PDB file of C-alpha atoms in Angstrom:
ATOM      1  CA  UNK A   1      -3.728  24.388  20.068  1.00 68.00           C
ATOM      2  CA  UNK A   2      -1.222  21.789  18.889  1.00 79.00           C
ATOM      3  CA  UNK A   3      -4.133  19.570  17.815  1.00 83.00           C
ATOM      4  CA  UNK A   4      -5.464  22.414  15.674  1.00 88.00           C
ATOM      5  CA  UNK A   5      -2.141  22.994  13.876  1.00 87.00           C
ATOM      6  CA  UNK A   6      -1.632  19.295  13.188  1.00 88.00           C
ATOM      7  CA  UNK A   7      -5.148  18.853  11.806  1.00 90.00           C
ATOM      8  CA  UNK A   8      -4.873  22.086   9.780  1.00 91.00           C
ATOM      9  CA  UNK A   9      -1.566  20.960   8.269  1.00 90.00           C
ATOM     10  CA  UNK A  10      -2.971  17.556   7.335  1.00 90.00           C
ATOM     11  CA  UNK A  11      -6.104  19.191   5.911  1.00 92.00           C
ATOM     12  CA  UNK A  12      -4.018  21.518   3.725  1.00 92.00           C
ATOM     13  CA  UNK A  13      -2.072  18.515   2.452  1.00 91.00           C
ATOM     14  CA  UNK A  14      -5.350  16.693   1.816  1.00 92.00           C
ATOM     15  CA  UNK A  15      -6.873  19.596  -0.132  1.00 93.00           C
ATOM     16  CA  UNK A  16      -3.713  20.291  -2.148  1.00 92.00           C
ATOM     17  CA  UNK A  17      -3.261  16.630  -3.053  1.00 91.00           C
ATOM     18  CA  UNK A  18      -6.967  15.989  -3.690  1.00 92.00           C
ATOM     19  CA  UNK A  19      -7.228  18.920  -6.106  1.00 93.00           C
ATOM     20  CA  UNK A  20      -4.401  17.571  -8.268  1.00 92.00           C
ATOM     21  CA  UNK A  21      -5.088  13.903  -7.545  1.00 91.00           C
ATOM     22  CA  UNK A  22      -8.417  14.042  -9.384  1.00 92.00           C
ATOM     23  CA  UNK A  23      -6.631  14.911 -12.625  1.00 92.00           C
ATOM     24  CA  UNK A  24      -3.974  12.272 -12.004  1.00 89.00           C
ATOM     25  CA  UNK A  25      -6.603   9.566 -11.435  1.00 89.00           C
ATOM     26  CA  UNK A  26      -8.483  10.570 -14.584  1.00 88.00           C
ATOM     27  CA  UNK A  27      -5.229  10.487 -16.585  1.00 84.00           C
ATOM     28  CA  UNK A  28      -4.229   7.127 -15.058  1.00 81.00           C
ATOM     29  CA  UNK A  29      -1.072   8.648 -13.548  1.00 80.00           C
ATOM     30  CA  UNK A  30      -1.965   8.151  -9.893  1.00 78.00           C
ATOM     31  CA  UNK A  31       1.481   6.882  -8.870  1.00 78.00           C
ATOM     32  CA  UNK A  32       3.382   9.897 -10.179  1.00 78.00           C
ATOM     33  CA  UNK A  33       3.361  11.351  -6.646  1.00 72.00           C
ATOM     34  CA  UNK A  34       5.027   8.221  -5.300  1.00 74.00           C
ATOM     35  CA  UNK A  35       7.658   8.473  -8.028  1.00 79.00           C
ATOM     36  CA  UNK A  36       8.407  12.111  -7.226  1.00 77.00           C
ATOM     37  CA  UNK A  37       8.558  11.549  -3.461  1.00 72.00           C
ATOM     38  CA  UNK A  38      11.298   8.921  -3.955  1.00 75.00           C
ATOM     39  CA  UNK A  39      13.215  10.407  -6.865  1.00 78.00           C
ATOM     40  CA  UNK A  40      13.843  13.779  -5.175  1.00 74.00           C
ATOM     41  CA  UNK A  41      16.417  12.218  -2.843  1.00 73.00           C
ATOM     42  CA  UNK A  42      19.440  13.119  -5.048  1.00 80.00           C
ATOM     43  CA  UNK A  43      18.149  16.700  -5.244  1.00 77.00           C
ATOM     44  CA  UNK A  44      18.041  16.874  -1.448  1.00 73.00           C
ATOM     45  CA  UNK A  45      21.588  15.530  -1.138  1.00 76.00           C
ATOM     46  CA  UNK A  46      22.999  17.802  -3.873  1.00 78.00           C
ATOM     47  CA  UNK A  47      21.305  20.831  -2.292  1.00 75.00           C
ATOM     48  CA  UNK A  48      22.913  19.907   1.030  1.00 73.00           C
ATOM     49  CA  UNK A  49      26.351  19.448  -0.546  1.00 75.00           C
ATOM     50  CA  UNK A  50      26.183  22.791  -2.378  1.00 76.00           C
ATOM     51  CA  UNK A  51      24.773  24.825   0.502  1.00 72.00           C
ATOM     52  CA  UNK A  52      26.331  22.989   3.450  1.00 68.00           C
ATOM     53  CA  UNK A  53      23.032  23.520   5.232  1.00 63.00           C
ATOM     54  CA  UNK A  54      20.022  21.401   6.120  1.00 58.00           C
ATOM     55  CA  UNK A  55      17.760  24.433   5.857  1.00 58.00           C
ATOM     56  CA  UNK A  56      14.349  23.465   4.501  1.00 60.00           C
ATOM     57  CA  UNK A  57      14.433  26.103   1.734  1.00 67.00           C
ATOM     58  CA  UNK A  58      17.584  24.687   0.132  1.00 69.00           C
ATOM     59  CA  UNK A  59      16.266  21.148   0.470  1.00 68.00           C
ATOM     60  CA  UNK A  60      12.972  22.157  -1.150  1.00 69.00           C
ATOM     61  CA  UNK A  61      14.661  23.939  -4.052  1.00 74.00           C
ATOM     62  CA  UNK A  62      16.907  20.973  -4.795  1.00 75.00           C
ATOM     63  CA  UNK A  63      14.039  18.511  -4.467  1.00 73.00           C
ATOM     64  CA  UNK A  64      11.751  20.616  -6.665  1.00 74.00           C
ATOM     65  CA  UNK A  65      14.286  20.757  -9.483  1.00 80.00           C
ATOM     66  CA  UNK A  66      14.791  16.989  -9.441  1.00 82.00           C
ATOM     67  CA  UNK A  67      11.028  16.495  -9.168  1.00 79.00           C
ATOM     68  CA  UNK A  68      10.548  18.418 -12.414  1.00 81.00           C
ATOM     69  CA  UNK A  69      13.385  16.449 -14.035  1.00 85.00           C
ATOM     70  CA  UNK A  70      11.587  13.267 -12.953  1.00 85.00           C
ATOM     71  CA  UNK A  71       8.386  14.392 -14.656  1.00 81.00           C
ATOM     72  CA  UNK A  72      10.280  15.315 -17.832  1.00 84.00           C
ATOM     73  CA  UNK A  73      12.086  11.964 -17.986  1.00 87.00           C
ATOM     74  CA  UNK A  74       8.880   9.979 -17.380  1.00 84.00           C
ATOM     75  CA  UNK A  75       7.115  11.844 -20.178  1.00 80.00           C
ATOM     76  CA  UNK A  76      10.129  11.536 -22.508  1.00 85.00           C
ATOM     77  CA  UNK A  77      10.383   7.783 -22.042  1.00 86.00           C
ATOM     78  CA  UNK A  78       6.622   7.400 -22.476  1.00 79.00           C
ATOM     79  CA  UNK A  79       6.632   9.379 -25.712  1.00 81.00           C
ATOM     80  CA  UNK A  80       9.543   7.245 -26.924  1.00 85.00           C
ATOM     81  CA  UNK A  81       7.438   4.094 -26.682  1.00 83.00           C
ATOM     82  CA  UNK A  82       7.910   2.922 -23.099  1.00 83.00           C
ATOM     83  CA  UNK A  83       4.675   2.155 -21.238  1.00 82.00           C
ATOM     84  CA  UNK A  84       3.623   4.780 -18.700  1.00 76.00           C
ATOM     85  CA  UNK A  85       3.886   2.549 -15.612  1.00 77.00           C
ATOM     86  CA  UNK A  86       7.270   1.230 -16.750  1.00 84.00           C
ATOM     87  CA  UNK A  87       8.521   4.801 -17.311  1.00 85.00           C
ATOM     88  CA  UNK A  88       7.523   5.761 -13.781  1.00 84.00           C
ATOM     89  CA  UNK A  89       9.159   2.672 -12.297  1.00 84.00           C
ATOM     90  CA  UNK A  90      12.427   3.074 -14.206  1.00 87.00           C
ATOM     91  CA  UNK A  91      12.873   6.783 -13.468  1.00 86.00           C
ATOM     92  CA  UNK A  92      12.031   6.825  -9.778  1.00 81.00           C
ATOM     93  CA  UNK A  93      14.017   3.695  -8.900  1.00 86.00           C
ATOM     94  CA  UNK A  94      17.063   4.942 -10.835  1.00 88.00           C
ATOM     95  CA  UNK A  95      17.005   8.400  -9.241  1.00 85.00           C
ATOM     96  CA  UNK A  96      16.268   7.030  -5.781  1.00 81.00           C
ATOM     97  CA  UNK A  97      19.203   4.623  -6.116  1.00 85.00           C
ATOM     98  CA  UNK A  98      21.420   7.527  -7.219  1.00 85.00           C
ATOM     99  CA  UNK A  99      20.376   9.429  -4.112  1.00 79.00           C
ATOM    100  CA  UNK A 100      21.226   6.462  -1.876  1.00 77.00           C
ATOM    101  CA  UNK A 101      24.685   6.240  -3.506  1.00 82.00           C
ATOM    102  CA  UNK A 102      25.274   9.977  -2.991  1.00 79.00           C
ATOM    103  CA  UNK A 103      24.245   9.715   0.652  1.00 73.00           C
ATOM    104  CA  UNK A 104      26.499   6.729   1.326  1.00 75.00           C
ATOM    105  CA  UNK A 105      29.446   8.304  -0.502  1.00 75.00           C
ATOM    106  CA  UNK A 106      29.378  11.963   0.525  1.00 67.00           C
ATOM    107  CA  UNK A 107      27.463  12.258   3.803  1.00 60.00           C
ATOM    108  CA  UNK A 108      28.797   9.419   5.940  1.00 59.00           C
ATOM    109  CA  UNK A 109      30.037  11.786   8.637  1.00 55.00           C
ATOM    110  CA  UNK A 110      27.057  14.125   8.500  1.00 53.00           C
ATOM    111  CA  UNK A 111      23.836  13.927  10.469  1.00 51.00           C
ATOM    112  CA  UNK A 112      21.572  14.027   7.422  1.00 50.00           C
ATOM    113  CA  UNK A 113      18.399  12.422   8.725  1.00 53.00           C
ATOM    114  CA  UNK A 114      16.786  11.086   5.573  1.00 52.00           C
ATOM    115  CA  UNK A 115      13.897   9.562   7.486  1.00 55.00           C
ATOM    116  CA  UNK A 116      13.013  13.044   8.688  1.00 54.00           C
ATOM    117  CA  UNK A 117      13.493  14.631   5.263  1.00 51.00           C
ATOM    118  CA  UNK A 118      11.606  11.983   3.322  1.00 51.00           C
ATOM    119  CA  UNK A 119       9.088  10.705   5.845  1.00 53.00           C
ATOM    120  CA  UNK A 120       8.701  13.631   8.250  1.00 59.00           C
ATOM    121  CA  UNK A 121       6.664  13.618  11.439  1.00 69.00           C
ATOM    122  CA  UNK A 122       3.554  15.715  11.502  1.00 78.00           C
ATOM    123  CA  UNK A 123       3.497  15.851  15.300  1.00 77.00           C
ATOM    124  CA  UNK A 124       6.526  18.198  15.200  1.00 77.00           C
ATOM    125  CA  UNK A 125       4.773  20.779  12.991  1.00 80.00           C
ATOM    126  CA  UNK A 126       3.491  23.075  15.815  1.00 78.00           C
ATOM    127  CA  UNK A 127       7.036  23.653  17.137  1.00 80.00           C
ATOM    128  CA  UNK A 128       8.664  24.661  13.831  1.00 74.00           C
ATOM    129  CA  UNK A 129       7.268  28.188  13.561  1.00 80.00           C
ATOM    130  CA  UNK A 130       7.864  31.420  11.661  1.00 75.00           C
ATOM    131  CA  UNK A 131       8.666  34.744  13.283  1.00 76.00           C
ATOM    132  CA  UNK A 132       7.618  38.117  11.832  1.00 76.00           C
ATOM    133  CA  UNK A 133       8.633  41.306  13.665  1.00 76.00           C
ATOM    134  CA  UNK A 134       9.234  39.225  16.760  1.00 77.00           C
ATOM    135  CA  UNK A 135       5.764  37.695  16.628  1.00 81.00           C
ATOM    136  CA  UNK A 136       5.084  33.996  16.233  1.00 76.00           C
ATOM    137  CA  UNK A 137       2.837  33.733  13.161  1.00 79.00           C
ATOM    138  CA  UNK A 138       2.365  29.976  13.123  1.00 81.00           C
ATOM    139  CA  UNK A 139       4.055  26.834  11.824  1.00 83.00           C
ATOM    140  CA  UNK A 140       6.216  27.009   8.692  1.00 82.00           C
ATOM    141  CA  UNK A 141       4.415  23.994   7.244  1.00 81.00           C
ATOM    142  CA  UNK A 142       1.026  25.737   7.416  1.00 87.00           C
ATOM    143  CA  UNK A 143       2.325  28.805   5.583  1.00 86.00           C
ATOM    144  CA  UNK A 144       4.200  26.777   2.979  1.00 84.00           C
ATOM    145  CA  UNK A 145       1.318  24.412   2.293  1.00 88.00           C
ATOM    146  CA  UNK A 146      -1.168  27.275   2.290  1.00 91.00           C
ATOM    147  CA  UNK A 147       0.821  29.118  -0.385  1.00 90.00           C
ATOM    148  CA  UNK A 148       1.210  25.977  -2.489  1.00 89.00           C
ATOM    149  CA  UNK A 149      -2.504  25.173  -2.217  1.00 92.00           C
ATOM    150  CA  UNK A 150      -3.456  28.743  -3.152  1.00 94.00           C
ATOM    151  CA  UNK A 151      -1.200  28.674  -6.228  1.00 92.00           C
ATOM    152  CA  UNK A 152      -2.635  25.319  -7.353  1.00 93.00           C
ATOM    153  CA  UNK A 153      -6.185  26.563  -6.776  1.00 94.00           C
ATOM    154  CA  UNK A 154      -5.563  29.709  -8.825  1.00 95.00           C
ATOM    155  CA  UNK A 155      -3.905  27.848 -11.720  1.00 95.00           C
ATOM    156  CA  UNK A 156      -6.583  25.128 -11.858  1.00 94.00           C
ATOM    157  CA  UNK A 157      -9.332  27.734 -11.514  1.00 93.00           C
ATOM    158  CA  UNK A 158      -8.002  29.920 -14.330  1.00 93.00           C
ATOM    159  CA  UNK A 159      -7.505  27.029 -16.757  1.00 93.00           C
ATOM    160  CA  UNK A 160     -10.138  24.591 -15.498  1.00 92.00           C
ATOM    161  CA  UNK A 161     -11.687  23.937 -18.919  1.00 92.00           C
ATOM    162  CA  UNK A 162      -8.291  23.266 -20.490  1.00 91.00           C
ATOM    163  CA  UNK A 163      -7.207  20.879 -17.730  1.00 92.00           C
ATOM    164  CA  UNK A 164     -10.574  19.126 -17.901  1.00 91.00           C
ATOM    165  CA  UNK A 165     -10.454  18.603 -21.652  1.00 91.00           C
ATOM    166  CA  UNK A 166      -6.810  17.468 -21.527  1.00 88.00           C
ATOM    167  CA  UNK A 167      -7.751  14.902 -18.875  1.00 87.00           C
ATOM    168  CA  UNK A 168     -10.779  13.484 -20.685  1.00 86.00           C
ATOM    169  CA  UNK A 169      -9.853  13.846 -24.361  1.00 85.00           C
ATOM    170  CA  UNK A 170      -6.296  15.052 -25.087  1.00 85.00           C
ATOM    171  CA  UNK A 171      -6.714  14.365 -28.824  1.00 86.00           C
ATOM    172  CA  UNK A 172      -9.672  16.742 -29.058  1.00 88.00           C
ATOM    173  CA  UNK A 173      -7.853  19.299 -26.911  1.00 87.00           C
ATOM    174  CA  UNK A 174      -4.918  19.235 -29.326  1.00 88.00           C
ATOM    175  CA  UNK A 175      -7.267  19.437 -32.311  1.00 89.00           C
ATOM    176  CA  UNK A 176      -8.852  22.688 -31.079  1.00 89.00           C
ATOM    177  CA  UNK A 177      -5.480  24.281 -30.387  1.00 88.00           C
ATOM    178  CA  UNK A 178      -4.939  23.658 -26.658  1.00 89.00           C
ATOM    179  CA  UNK A 179      -1.221  23.077 -25.934  1.00 91.00           C
ATOM    180  CA  UNK A 180      -1.672  19.666 -24.296  1.00 87.00           C
ATOM    181  CA  UNK A 181       2.032  19.177 -23.536  1.00 84.00           C
ATOM    182  CA  UNK A 182       2.233  22.572 -21.798  1.00 87.00           C
ATOM    183  CA  UNK A 183      -0.734  21.827 -19.548  1.00 89.00           C
ATOM    184  CA  UNK A 184       0.700  18.387 -18.817  1.00 84.00           C
ATOM    185  CA  UNK A 185       3.937  19.908 -17.562  1.00 83.00           C
ATOM    186  CA  UNK A 186       2.090  22.608 -15.620  1.00 87.00           C
ATOM    187  CA  UNK A 187       0.046  19.920 -13.860  1.00 87.00           C
ATOM    188  CA  UNK A 188       3.114  17.781 -13.208  1.00 82.00           C
ATOM    189  CA  UNK A 189       4.977  20.832 -11.939  1.00 81.00           C
ATOM    190  CA  UNK A 190       2.171  21.543  -9.473  1.00 86.00           C
ATOM    191  CA  UNK A 191       2.249  17.908  -8.357  1.00 84.00           C
ATOM    192  CA  UNK A 192       6.022  18.090  -7.908  1.00 79.00           C
ATOM    193  CA  UNK A 193       5.923  21.291  -5.849  1.00 81.00           C
ATOM    194  CA  UNK A 194       2.979  20.041  -3.762  1.00 84.00           C
ATOM    195  CA  UNK A 195       4.703  16.728  -3.070  1.00 80.00           C
ATOM    196  CA  UNK A 196       7.975  18.360  -2.066  1.00 76.00           C
ATOM    197  CA  UNK A 197       6.252  21.002   0.071  1.00 78.00           C
ATOM    198  CA  UNK A 198       4.260  18.331   1.876  1.00 78.00           C
ATOM    199  CA  UNK A 199       6.453  15.334   2.496  1.00 70.00           C
ATOM    200  CA  UNK A 200       9.068  16.944   4.737  1.00 66.00           C
ATOM    201  CA  UNK A 201       6.441  17.833   7.311  1.00 69.00           C
ATOM    202  CA  UNK A 202       3.824  15.134   6.978  1.00 73.00           C
ATOM    203  CA  UNK A 203       5.585  12.142   5.419  1.00 71.00           C
ATOM    204  CA  UNK A 204       5.674  10.589   1.978  1.00 70.00           C
ATOM    205  CA  UNK A 205       3.066   7.972   2.895  1.00 74.00           C
ATOM    206  CA  UNK A 206       0.512  10.653   3.752  1.00 80.00           C
ATOM    207  CA  UNK A 207       1.275  12.641   0.589  1.00 83.00           C
ATOM    208  CA  UNK A 208       1.003   9.656  -1.758  1.00 82.00           C
ATOM    209  CA  UNK A 209      -2.107   8.408   0.011  1.00 86.00           C
ATOM    210  CA  UNK A 210      -3.840  11.787  -0.192  1.00 89.00           C
ATOM    211  CA  UNK A 211      -2.926  12.132  -3.876  1.00 88.00           C
ATOM    212  CA  UNK A 212      -4.569   8.837  -4.794  1.00 89.00           C
ATOM    213  CA  UNK A 213      -7.157   7.521  -2.334  1.00 92.00           C
ATOM    214  CA  UNK A 214      -9.546  10.503  -1.837  1.00 94.00           C
ATOM    215  CA  UNK A 215      -9.630  11.124  -5.602  1.00 93.00           C
ATOM    216  CA  UNK A 216     -10.254   7.428  -6.311  1.00 92.00           C
ATOM    217  CA  UNK A 217     -13.029   7.412  -3.698  1.00 94.00           C
ATOM    218  CA  UNK A 218     -14.647  10.529  -5.175  1.00 94.00           C
ATOM    219  CA  UNK A 219     -14.424   8.934  -8.636  1.00 92.00           C
ATOM    220  CA  UNK A 220     -16.754   6.204  -7.388  1.00 91.00           C
ATOM    221  CA  UNK A 221     -19.279   8.728  -6.077  1.00 90.00           C
ATOM    222  CA  UNK A 222     -19.804  11.051  -9.052  1.00 89.00           C
ATOM    223  CA  UNK A 223     -19.223  11.404 -12.776  1.00 85.00           C
ATOM    224  CA  UNK A 224     -18.809  15.194 -12.724  1.00 89.00           C
ATOM    225  CA  UNK A 225     -15.284  16.542 -12.355  1.00 90.00           C
ATOM    226  CA  UNK A 226     -16.307  19.579 -10.317  1.00 90.00           C
ATOM    227  CA  UNK A 227     -18.136  17.451  -7.770  1.00 93.00           C
ATOM    228  CA  UNK A 228     -15.307  14.922  -7.829  1.00 93.00           C
ATOM    229  CA  UNK A 229     -12.851  17.621  -6.736  1.00 94.00           C
ATOM    230  CA  UNK A 230     -15.182  18.831  -3.953  1.00 95.00           C
ATOM    231  CA  UNK A 231     -15.868  15.296  -2.715  1.00 95.00           C
ATOM    232  CA  UNK A 232     -12.173  14.444  -2.862  1.00 95.00           C
ATOM    233  CA  UNK A 233     -11.224  17.434  -0.717  1.00 95.00           C
ATOM    234  CA  UNK A 234     -14.022  16.701   1.751  1.00 95.00           C
ATOM    235  CA  UNK A 235     -12.918  13.067   2.035  1.00 95.00           C
ATOM    236  CA  UNK A 236      -9.314  14.159   2.571  1.00 93.00           C
ATOM    237  CA  UNK A 237     -10.218  16.629   5.328  1.00 94.00           C
ATOM    238  CA  UNK A 238     -12.544  14.115   7.013  1.00 95.00           C
ATOM    239  CA  UNK A 239      -9.766  11.520   6.903  1.00 94.00           C
ATOM    240  CA  UNK A 240      -7.326  14.013   8.444  1.00 91.00           C
ATOM    241  CA  UNK A 241      -9.672  14.806  11.341  1.00 93.00           C
ATOM    242  CA  UNK A 242     -10.821  11.254  12.070  1.00 94.00           C
ATOM    243  CA  UNK A 243      -7.342   9.839  11.500  1.00 92.00           C
ATOM    244  CA  UNK A 244      -5.782  12.229  13.983  1.00 90.00           C
ATOM    245  CA  UNK A 245      -8.206  11.350  16.764  1.00 91.00           C
ATOM    246  CA  UNK A 246      -7.827   7.657  15.948  1.00 92.00           C
ATOM    247  CA  UNK A 247      -4.061   8.073  16.373  1.00 89.00           C
ATOM    248  CA  UNK A 248      -4.589   9.851  19.713  1.00 88.00           C
ATOM    249  CA  UNK A 249      -6.860   7.084  21.004  1.00 91.00           C
ATOM    250  CA  UNK A 250      -4.689   4.226  19.754  1.00 90.00           C
ATOM    251  CA  UNK A 251      -1.346   5.988  20.391  1.00 85.00           C
ATOM    252  CA  UNK A 252      -0.363   5.102  16.819  1.00 83.00           C
ATOM    253  CA  UNK A 253       1.214   6.798  13.773  1.00 80.00           C
ATOM    254  CA  UNK A 254      -0.784   9.884  12.813  1.00 83.00           C
ATOM    255  CA  UNK A 255      -0.066   9.605   9.081  1.00 82.00           C
ATOM    256  CA  UNK A 256      -0.785   5.884   9.165  1.00 83.00           C
ATOM    257  CA  UNK A 257      -4.146   6.396  10.869  1.00 88.00           C
ATOM    258  CA  UNK A 258      -5.154   9.138   8.447  1.00 89.00           C
ATOM    259  CA  UNK A 259      -4.467   6.931   5.432  1.00 89.00           C
ATOM    260  CA  UNK A 260      -6.208   4.025   7.153  1.00 91.00           C
ATOM    261  CA  UNK A 261      -9.338   6.173   7.391  1.00 94.00           C
ATOM    262  CA  UNK A 262      -9.090   7.091   3.692  1.00 94.00           C
ATOM    263  CA  UNK A 263      -8.820   3.372   2.930  1.00 93.00           C
ATOM    264  CA  UNK A 264     -11.939   2.633   4.995  1.00 94.00           C
ATOM    265  CA  UNK A 265     -13.856   5.394   3.184  1.00 94.00           C
ATOM    266  CA  UNK A 266     -12.698   4.022  -0.175  1.00 94.00           C
ATOM    267  CA  UNK A 267     -13.921   0.517   0.702  1.00 92.00           C
ATOM    268  CA  UNK A 268     -17.266   1.977   1.817  1.00 92.00           C
ATOM    269  CA  UNK A 269     -17.632   3.817  -1.504  1.00 91.00           C
ATOM    270  CA  UNK A 270     -16.515   0.726  -3.414  1.00 90.00           C
ATOM    271  CA  UNK A 271     -19.256  -1.301  -1.760  1.00 89.00           C
ATOM    272  CA  UNK A 272     -22.115   1.183  -1.408  1.00 85.00           C
ATOM    273  CA  UNK A 273     -21.655   3.885  -4.095  1.00 82.00           C
ATOM    274  CA  UNK A 274     -25.033   4.430  -5.831  1.00 78.00           C
ATOM    275  CA  UNK A 275     -23.414   4.326  -9.278  1.00 75.00           C
ATOM    276  CA  UNK A 276     -20.407   1.998  -8.900  1.00 73.00           C
ATOM    277  CA  UNK A 277     -20.911   0.180  -5.588  1.00 74.00           C
ATOM    278  CA  UNK A 278     -20.868  -3.602  -5.713  1.00 81.00           C
ATOM    279  CA  UNK A 279     -23.670  -3.975  -3.136  1.00 79.00           C
ATOM    280  CA  UNK A 280     -25.964  -1.542  -4.952  1.00 75.00           C
ATOM    281  CA  UNK A 281     -25.317  -3.240  -8.279  1.00 76.00           C
ATOM    282  CA  UNK A 282     -26.126  -6.629  -6.777  1.00 77.00           C
ATOM    283  CA  UNK A 283     -29.360  -5.227  -5.304  1.00 75.00           C
ATOM    284  CA  UNK A 284     -30.346  -3.691  -8.652  1.00 74.00           C
ATOM    285  CA  UNK A 285     -29.686  -6.944 -10.485  1.00 73.00           C
ATOM    286  CA  UNK A 286     -31.683  -8.852  -7.876  1.00 70.00           C
ATOM    287  CA  UNK A 287     -34.577  -6.388  -8.186  1.00 72.00           C
ATOM    288  CA  UNK A 288     -34.525  -6.625 -11.987  1.00 71.00           C
ATOM    289  CA  UNK A 289     -34.522 -10.428 -11.797  1.00 70.00           C
ATOM    290  CA  UNK A 290     -37.532 -10.361  -9.467  1.00 72.00           C
ATOM    291  CA  UNK A 291     -39.393  -7.955 -11.775  1.00 70.00           C
ATOM    292  CA  UNK A 292     -38.724 -10.203 -14.772  1.00 72.00           C
ATOM    293  CA  UNK A 293     -39.863 -13.272 -12.834  1.00 65.00           C
ATOM    294  CA  UNK A 294     -43.028 -11.476 -11.786  1.00 59.00           C
TER     295      UNK A 294
END
């Protein structure tokens, strides 16, 4: 049963991240998840200082607020003339450094396990459960991630056309009256909440990897956004399942093995994708050369 909960948790992370990751890849903002996962550290520390508790709810609230501030600052700097990648780098390193200073200054005598908060361990998920009317209803992570995924699915489903147009042609979207800035912040807010909800249980490496790699792999396999989202989710779930059993066999890090599998699938798509694969392109060129010679 523990295997089931671990795989289910990783699959929920994969689906949540893949859904949003497709839009991030198309908008060339793939590393925004990495920025958020690092910059939320001061929010975690401030939430602990104000509440005096390491309860996950307080940590998540504090981290979510700082995650949204991170998105706002990145966009503000970018609109002020700073390049997008530079904006991301400046904001997340500055906020992460602030969090490190707060930890070293205020929590020296407190057992605030930042490795657990930031990098989590998915193997512990089955033992951190919720109780309802005295009945164990399953791991907290599964419920939290399930709610976050459902919210993202509903929002993207309701405004799919708007998100799609904003991703492909924001100038046209603005010209026909779509509030591009609003949909940008809605998307970034979903990314922030998804990142924060995921990384405590499954680790920042798994979250960032699932935000970027499955979507990038699906991008190589299709040119239709709807199919890209489906392929991305399928790749994420497949990576979660295969990665878990790889970790069991090798007695290695579960998150590390899952992302290793996503990397292997990306390389396979990079080489053999019918539309973008290097091997297929070489074969087509070779065939064309032979036809011309004949």
